[in-house]
Short mmCIF file of C-alpha atoms and ligand atoms in Angstrom, two decimals:
data_model
loop_
_atom_site.label_atom_id
_atom_site.label_comp_id
_atom_site.label_asym_id
_atom_site.label_seq_id
_atom_site.Cartn_x
_atom_site.Cartn_y
_atom_site.Cartn_z
CA MET A 486 -15.96 -10.45 1.62
CA LYS A 487 -13.95 -9.03 4.28
CA VAL A 488 -10.72 -10.64 4.57
CA ILE A 489 -7.79 -10.23 7.31
CA MET A 490 -4.39 -10.70 6.12
CA LEU A 491 -2.03 -11.66 9.04
CA GLY A 492 1.60 -12.74 9.01
CA ALA A 493 5.43 -10.79 9.90
CA PRO A 494 6.55 -7.89 8.31
CA GLY A 495 8.15 -9.20 5.19
CA ALA A 496 5.68 -11.88 4.59
CA GLY A 497 4.04 -11.44 1.81
CA LYS A 498 0.81 -9.92 3.22
CA GLY A 499 0.47 -7.26 1.26
CA THR A 500 1.63 -8.69 -2.21
CA GLN A 501 -1.30 -10.94 -1.86
CA ALA A 502 -3.40 -8.63 -0.74
CA LYS A 503 -3.58 -6.09 -3.16
CA ARG A 504 -3.72 -9.52 -5.74
CA ILE A 505 -6.90 -11.01 -3.69
CA ALA A 506 -8.36 -7.17 -3.92
CA SER A 507 -8.03 -6.48 -7.56
CA GLU A 508 -9.56 -10.15 -7.74
CA TYR A 509 -12.76 -9.58 -5.89
CA GLY A 510 -12.96 -6.12 -6.80
CA ILE A 511 -12.67 -5.14 -2.80
CA PRO A 512 -10.38 -1.90 -1.60
CA HIS A 513 -7.34 -3.33 -0.42
CA ILE A 514 -6.43 -1.11 3.02
CA SER A 515 -3.02 -0.81 4.53
CA THR A 516 -2.59 1.12 8.12
CA GLY A 517 1.30 1.18 7.17
CA ASP A 518 0.44 3.25 3.27
CA ILE A 519 -2.05 5.41 5.15
CA PHE A 520 0.01 6.58 7.49
CA ARG A 521 3.17 6.90 5.30
CA ALA A 522 0.82 9.65 2.75
CA ASN A 523 -0.35 11.31 5.74
CA ILE A 524 3.67 11.45 6.59
CA LYS A 525 4.64 12.60 3.12
CA GLU A 526 1.52 14.99 3.65
CA ASN A 527 3.37 16.39 7.34
CA THR A 528 0.64 16.28 8.73
CA PRO A 529 0.12 15.63 12.74
CA LEU A 530 -0.83 12.42 12.42
CA GLY A 531 2.31 11.26 10.15
CA MET A 532 4.52 13.26 12.80
CA GLU A 533 3.02 11.05 14.99
CA ALA A 534 2.77 7.88 13.50
CA LYS A 535 6.35 8.42 12.24
CA SER A 536 8.20 7.95 15.77
CA TYR A 537 7.56 5.10 16.24
CA MET A 538 7.70 3.55 13.01
CA ASP A 539 11.19 4.68 12.26
CA LYS A 540 11.56 2.70 15.13
CA GLY A 541 10.27 -0.76 14.63
CA GLN A 542 7.25 0.13 16.75
CA LEU A 543 3.59 -0.63 17.12
CA VAL A 544 1.69 3.57 16.40
CA PRO A 545 -0.77 2.92 19.80
CA ASP A 546 -3.93 1.24 19.13
CA GLU A 547 -5.98 4.61 20.21
CA LEU A 548 -4.55 6.03 16.77
CA THR A 549 -4.69 3.53 14.38
CA VAL A 550 -8.43 2.25 15.10
CA ARG A 551 -9.54 5.69 15.02
CA ILE A 552 -7.67 5.53 11.33
CA LEU A 553 -9.23 2.06 10.49
CA LEU A 554 -12.62 2.84 11.43
CA ASP A 555 -12.77 6.01 9.57
CA ARG A 556 -11.11 4.32 6.29
CA VAL A 557 -13.76 1.25 6.60
CA ALA A 558 -16.33 3.78 6.52
CA LYS A 559 -16.12 4.32 3.38
CA ASP A 560 -18.53 4.58 0.45
CA ASP A 561 -16.71 1.63 -0.92
CA CYS A 562 -16.51 -1.15 1.56
CA LYS A 563 -20.07 -2.21 1.49
CA ASN A 564 -19.32 -4.94 -0.52
CA GLY A 565 -15.80 -5.83 1.66
CA TYR A 566 -12.54 -5.31 1.59
CA VAL A 567 -8.53 -6.84 2.39
CA LEU A 568 -7.44 -5.70 5.25
CA ASP A 569 -3.53 -5.16 5.52
CA GLY A 570 -1.00 -4.66 8.65
CA TYR A 571 -4.22 -4.67 10.88
CA PRO A 572 -5.11 -5.66 12.85
CA ARG A 573 -1.47 -6.22 15.33
CA THR A 574 -2.98 -6.21 18.57
CA ILE A 575 -5.65 -8.46 20.32
CA PRO A 576 -7.51 -5.07 21.31
CA GLN A 577 -7.18 -3.92 17.54
CA ALA A 578 -9.09 -7.24 16.55
CA GLU A 579 -12.15 -6.54 19.15
CA VAL A 580 -12.27 -3.12 18.17
CA LEU A 581 -12.80 -4.38 13.83
CA ASP A 582 -14.97 -7.47 15.57
CA GLU A 583 -17.79 -4.74 17.31
CA ALA A 584 -17.22 -2.16 14.55
CA VAL A 585 -18.61 -5.25 11.67
CA ALA A 586 -21.47 -6.19 14.20
CA LYS A 587 -22.05 -3.37 14.28
CA PHE A 588 -23.84 -4.03 10.91
CA ASN A 589 -24.70 -7.81 11.81
CA GLU A 590 -21.46 -8.63 9.32
CA LYS A 591 -18.19 -10.54 10.15
CA ILE A 592 -14.95 -11.50 9.25
CA ASP A 593 -14.82 -13.70 6.18
CA TYR A 594 -11.27 -15.42 6.63
CA ALA A 595 -7.90 -14.33 8.77
CA ILE A 596 -4.94 -15.54 5.84
CA ASN A 597 -1.95 -16.62 7.88
CA VAL A 598 1.13 -16.03 5.57
CA ASP A 599 3.48 -18.30 7.39
CA VAL A 600 6.98 -17.64 6.99
CA PRO A 601 9.59 -18.41 9.34
CA ASP A 602 12.08 -15.44 10.97
CA GLU A 603 15.09 -16.69 8.60
CA ASN A 604 13.40 -16.04 5.53
CA ILE A 605 11.90 -12.90 6.53
CA ILE A 606 15.12 -10.72 7.20
CA ASN A 607 16.87 -12.41 4.52
CA ARG A 608 14.05 -10.89 2.42
CA MET A 609 13.42 -7.51 4.10
CA SER A 610 17.12 -7.13 3.13
CA GLY A 611 16.60 -6.93 -0.92
CA ARG A 612 13.39 -4.65 -0.55
CA ARG A 613 12.94 -1.87 -2.18
CA ALA A 614 9.94 1.11 -2.04
CA CYS A 615 9.13 3.40 -4.75
CA VAL A 616 9.35 7.35 -3.10
CA LYS A 617 6.85 8.14 -5.11
CA CYS A 618 3.74 6.30 -5.26
CA GLY A 619 4.62 3.46 -2.41
CA ALA A 620 4.84 -0.04 -4.72
CA THR A 621 7.17 -2.33 -2.90
CA TYR A 622 9.32 -4.48 -5.09
CA HIS A 623 12.42 -7.06 -3.67
CA VAL A 624 15.94 -6.80 -6.04
CA LYS A 625 16.01 -10.95 -6.33
CA TYR A 626 11.78 -11.94 -5.67
CA MET A 627 9.58 -9.21 -7.70
CA PRO A 628 12.57 -6.97 -8.97
CA PRO A 629 11.35 -3.81 -11.34
CA VAL A 630 12.28 -3.84 -14.80
CA LYS A 631 14.94 -1.08 -14.69
CA GLU A 632 16.77 -1.36 -11.88
CA ASN A 633 16.13 0.45 -9.04
CA VAL A 634 13.12 2.28 -11.07
CA CYS A 635 9.27 2.43 -10.48
CA ASP A 636 7.73 0.03 -12.82
CA ALA A 637 4.07 2.01 -12.36
CA CYS A 638 5.47 5.60 -12.01
CA GLY A 639 9.02 5.84 -12.70
CA SER A 640 10.62 6.98 -9.64
CA GLU A 641 13.27 6.01 -7.81
CA LEU A 642 13.25 2.71 -5.68
CA ILE A 643 14.82 2.98 -1.72
CA ILE A 644 15.20 0.98 1.50
CA ARG A 645 12.08 2.46 3.52
CA ASP A 646 13.57 3.03 7.14
CA ASP A 647 11.65 0.74 8.65
CA ASP A 648 13.16 -2.15 6.50
CA LYS A 649 16.91 -1.14 7.48
CA PRO A 650 18.15 -4.62 9.54
CA GLU A 651 18.27 -2.96 13.12
CA THR A 652 14.54 -2.07 12.68
CA VAL A 653 13.42 -5.38 11.23
CA LYS A 654 15.07 -7.29 14.00
CA ASN A 655 12.58 -4.69 16.32
CA ARG A 656 9.98 -5.63 14.44
CA LEU A 657 10.12 -8.83 14.43
CA SER A 658 9.85 -9.59 18.05
CA VAL A 659 6.70 -6.62 18.13
CA TYR A 660 5.48 -9.21 16.10
CA HIS A 661 6.05 -12.16 18.32
CA GLU A 662 4.65 -10.06 20.91
CA GLN A 663 1.65 -8.30 20.08
CA THR A 664 0.87 -9.81 16.23
CA ALA A 665 1.21 -13.57 16.43
CA PRO A 666 -1.38 -14.31 19.34
CA LEU A 667 -3.80 -12.91 16.75
CA ILE A 668 -2.99 -16.69 15.11
CA GLU A 669 -5.11 -18.21 17.77
CA TYR A 670 -7.82 -15.61 18.45
CA TYR A 671 -8.73 -16.07 14.87
CA ARG A 672 -8.08 -20.03 14.92
CA ASN A 673 -10.66 -19.72 18.10
CA LYS A 674 -12.93 -18.01 16.16
CA GLY A 675 -13.08 -20.44 13.34
CA ILE A 676 -11.70 -18.22 10.46
CA LEU A 677 -8.27 -18.97 10.13
CA LYS A 678 -6.25 -19.81 6.99
CA GLU A 679 -2.96 -21.09 6.75
CA VAL A 680 -0.39 -20.36 3.75
CA ASP A 681 3.14 -21.43 3.22
CA GLY A 682 4.31 -18.52 2.45
CA THR A 683 8.07 -19.40 1.22
CA LYS A 684 6.15 -21.06 -1.67
CA ASP A 685 6.30 -18.59 -5.09
CA ILE A 686 3.91 -15.60 -5.45
CA ASP A 687 1.72 -16.98 -7.87
CA VAL A 688 2.02 -20.17 -6.12
CA VAL A 689 0.81 -18.47 -2.68
CA PHE A 690 -2.03 -16.24 -4.33
CA GLU A 691 -3.52 -19.87 -6.13
CA ASP A 692 -3.87 -21.46 -2.76
CA ILE A 693 -5.52 -17.88 -1.13
CA LYS A 694 -8.47 -18.49 -4.03
CA ASN A 695 -8.65 -21.88 -3.23
CA ILE A 696 -9.54 -20.51 0.71
CA LEU A 697 -11.34 -17.69 -0.87
CA LYS A 698 -13.47 -19.87 -3.78
P1 AMP B 2143 3.72 -2.20 7.26
O1 AMP B 2143 3.94 -1.49 5.70
O2 AMP B 2143 2.02 -2.77 7.69
O3 AMP B 2143 4.90 -3.12 7.40
O4 AMP B 2143 3.58 -0.68 8.62
C1 AMP B 2143 4.80 -0.42 8.92
C2 AMP B 2143 4.85 0.02 10.29
O5 AMP B 2143 3.77 0.79 10.26
C3 AMP B 2143 4.74 -0.66 11.14
O6 AMP B 2143 5.83 -1.18 11.57
C4 AMP B 2143 3.89 0.18 12.19
O7 AMP B 2143 5.34 0.83 13.29
C5 AMP B 2143 3.14 1.27 11.28
N1 AMP B 2143 2.15 0.01 11.94
C6 AMP B 2143 0.79 -0.49 10.71
N2 AMP B 2143 -0.17 -0.93 10.30
C7 AMP B 2143 -0.45 -0.90 12.12
C8 AMP B 2143 -1.19 -1.85 13.28
N3 AMP B 2143 -2.58 -2.04 13.23
N4 AMP B 2143 -0.71 -0.91 14.19
C9 AMP B 2143 0.08 -0.75 14.82
N5 AMP B 2143 1.38 0.08 13.70
C10 AMP B 2143 0.89 -0.21 12.48
#
């Protein structure tokens, strides 16, 4: 099963993508996570990606597409995957379509986690991420057991540079200009499914499971 998660930054698509991955035994692929891992290791790719990410801009398609195609070619993707944060532009979606079509396969579902902008800004201000393992939390909606400490690895939680208020505003306008058109793109292909992302995390996941059944 191949699933794409659509939605504004902070809509909760990462949280849901991880749940889908563990429920259906398929890898969770986040281009944002791949970039962040490269930044942490100071790779040339990481340095280039960081210059865009810190401003809330998209990493250029050429670079992003290469990273994604390498990742989905790996063995663990044979039975499918859930993509979180890719595609973010129409050309990225077209490259993915071509890549899966080469193997006579297709994307099964594009799930749009719908959340209005006002809620997004509110949510992003409470978002925290682990400095070490990248796990994400929310001070109100998904707090760690111990304040500012990662449940998964015990490291400190911080506000990611790209979650800072100015950057969030940029990311939202980039989302509306470049990524939101993908909703129509997948609607036209007949695989778009929509869920109300303002509901409780568990309820959203139930809605998603009903779609993937
Ligand atoms: P995310 O963790 O998915 O919110 O991504 C964080 C940042 O990484 C984004 O704001 C972009 O700068 C960059 N990024 C992640 N995925 C992509 C993509 N598919 N295309 C372009 N930039 C991306």
